[in-house]
């Protein structure tokens, strides 16, 4: 029998908000204003940008539907023949002050163009870099850094293509102490 003593947990992540994009109408934009963040489309290789397109996952491609992760409306980064193959950045600027945790879902059908994800502090200092992948992208500020570090924005870097990156199901939270 193990004699390892577990210490009681002192903190938990309190959910600040969620966004699944189901209240947005399908349009092509260079930015999208949501309740908890602002999304911006940036093309680093030229004057032609890509669009942020709100689309119904099930209507567009039934194979892409993934219950609880990629369903209803999602956000797609759509290029065209002017911006194709450029270097794109989907910049997500968080509105709440003390965000310590952020996660979102990236479509497994459209992640190959993603180079990496970067999480930044308000000062612009890099907190974490995660290599490109699909599924849940999840970053939490370490508990010992909760008083000095917070997430102010995340950037997704990718090669612009037609429907290059699809994201959905954003959740953000902060560290809270148990009462």
XYZ file of C-alpha atoms in Angstrom:
179
model
C 0.000 0.000 0.000
C 1.261 3.436 -0.916
C 2.127 5.898 1.829
C 2.238 8.898 -0.482
C 0.300 11.747 1.051
C -1.649 13.921 -1.363
C -1.809 17.611 -0.588
C -5.223 19.215 -0.829
C -5.801 21.276 -3.946
C -5.773 24.990 -3.224
C -6.982 26.410 -6.557
C -9.290 25.626 -9.459
C -10.029 27.117 -12.881
C -13.185 29.226 -12.869
C -14.888 29.403 -16.268
C -15.130 33.022 -17.453
C -16.868 32.372 -20.742
C -17.518 30.210 -23.788
C -18.073 30.966 -27.450
C -19.386 28.514 -30.036
C -20.225 31.098 -32.767
C -23.815 29.857 -33.160
C -25.231 33.396 -32.773
C -23.159 34.756 -35.676
C -24.478 34.967 -39.226
C -22.412 33.473 -42.075
C -20.346 36.346 -43.491
C -16.748 36.976 -44.581
C -14.910 39.504 -42.433
C -11.393 40.716 -41.684
C -12.281 40.799 -37.977
C -14.950 39.337 -35.729
C -16.095 40.874 -32.457
C -17.333 38.307 -29.913
C -18.302 38.784 -26.269
C -14.972 37.620 -24.814
C -12.485 38.301 -27.619
C -11.803 39.915 -30.963
C -10.496 37.858 -33.907
C -8.375 39.554 -36.574
C -7.116 38.279 -39.940
C -3.522 39.244 -40.812
C -1.593 38.419 -44.000
C 2.146 38.937 -43.464
C 3.098 38.460 -47.128
C 1.125 41.035 -49.028
C -1.796 43.389 -49.360
C -4.455 40.706 -49.885
C -5.992 39.322 -46.745
C -7.966 36.199 -45.997
C -11.503 36.302 -44.600
C -12.979 35.005 -41.380
C -16.033 33.066 -42.507
C -18.761 31.918 -40.133
C -20.239 28.742 -41.574
C -22.498 25.870 -40.566
C -20.277 22.809 -40.163
C -23.040 20.284 -40.822
C -24.293 22.080 -43.940
C -20.821 22.489 -45.428
C -19.353 19.050 -44.738
C -21.137 16.419 -42.642
C -17.814 14.551 -42.159
C -16.377 17.528 -40.291
C -19.077 17.501 -37.596
C -17.733 16.489 -34.169
C -20.315 16.625 -31.364
C -19.433 19.034 -28.570
C -16.295 20.198 -30.339
C -17.023 21.174 -33.933
C -20.747 21.628 -34.458
C -23.201 24.341 -35.426
C -21.288 27.382 -36.651
C -17.497 27.523 -36.724
C -14.926 30.076 -37.912
C -12.943 29.317 -41.057
C -9.945 31.248 -42.360
C -10.629 31.478 -46.099
C -8.058 32.636 -48.598
C -8.491 33.288 -52.303
C -6.256 33.164 -55.370
C -4.679 36.529 -54.386
C -3.710 35.534 -50.831
C -3.154 31.789 -51.334
C 0.188 30.448 -50.017
C 0.847 33.610 -48.007
C 1.703 33.562 -44.307
C -1.428 34.179 -42.270
C -2.060 34.937 -38.635
C -5.397 34.549 -36.894
C -4.977 36.873 -33.914
C -7.390 36.416 -30.996
C -7.313 39.301 -28.505
C -8.964 38.446 -25.197
C -11.194 41.015 -23.465
C -11.280 39.798 -19.830
C -8.405 41.040 -17.652
C -7.247 37.904 -15.843
C -7.342 34.968 -18.239
C -5.143 32.100 -17.051
C -6.620 29.331 -19.206
C -7.737 29.158 -22.822
C -8.741 26.256 -24.987
C -10.342 25.891 -28.400
C -10.915 23.185 -30.986
C -9.131 22.980 -34.354
C -10.705 20.862 -37.093
C -8.786 17.647 -37.814
C -9.723 18.085 -41.487
C -7.987 21.434 -41.904
C -4.972 21.667 -39.628
C -2.126 20.767 -42.013
C -1.551 24.416 -42.923
C -0.977 25.413 -39.267
C 2.628 26.127 -38.339
C 2.143 26.862 -34.631
C 0.140 28.597 -31.896
C 1.567 31.318 -29.619
C 0.111 32.617 -26.346
C 1.111 36.151 -25.269
C 1.001 38.335 -22.153
C -0.384 41.918 -22.327
C 3.211 43.210 -22.604
C 3.739 41.140 -25.755
C 6.008 38.607 -24.045
C 5.582 35.059 -25.303
C 4.106 32.704 -22.684
C 3.936 29.471 -24.672
C 4.452 28.140 -28.203
C 2.661 24.971 -29.305
C 3.398 23.250 -32.617
C 0.567 23.005 -35.154
C -1.948 20.220 -34.591
C -5.640 19.451 -34.583
C -8.029 18.710 -31.738
C -8.093 20.676 -28.506
C -5.453 23.379 -28.129
C -5.252 23.968 -24.396
C -2.925 26.266 -22.423
C -3.004 27.083 -18.728
C -0.710 29.586 -16.977
C 1.144 27.612 -14.269
C -0.399 28.115 -10.824
C 2.843 29.523 -9.385
C 2.732 32.293 -12.053
C -0.939 33.242 -11.634
C -0.181 36.577 -9.938
C 2.314 37.746 -12.561
C 1.211 36.146 -15.849
C -2.009 36.141 -17.826
C -3.056 35.425 -21.394
C -3.937 38.531 -23.405
C -3.922 37.037 -26.892
C -3.253 33.914 -28.900
C -2.035 33.805 -32.491
C -2.471 30.937 -34.920
C 0.165 31.038 -37.678
C -0.570 29.188 -40.905
C -0.198 29.012 -44.679
C -3.196 30.735 -46.285
C -5.347 28.484 -48.442
C -9.011 27.986 -49.245
C -10.586 27.121 -45.864
C -7.123 26.706 -44.308
C -7.978 26.715 -40.590
C -11.296 25.978 -38.854
C -11.767 26.751 -35.125
C -14.695 26.402 -32.717
C -15.642 25.932 -29.043
C -13.561 28.588 -27.257
C -13.442 28.435 -23.451
C -11.516 30.745 -21.124
C -11.016 30.838 -17.384
C -8.925 32.049 -14.477
C -7.327 30.579 -11.386
C -9.459 30.911 -8.238
C -8.692 29.851 -4.689
C -10.964 27.325 -3.019
C -13.034 28.967 -0.256
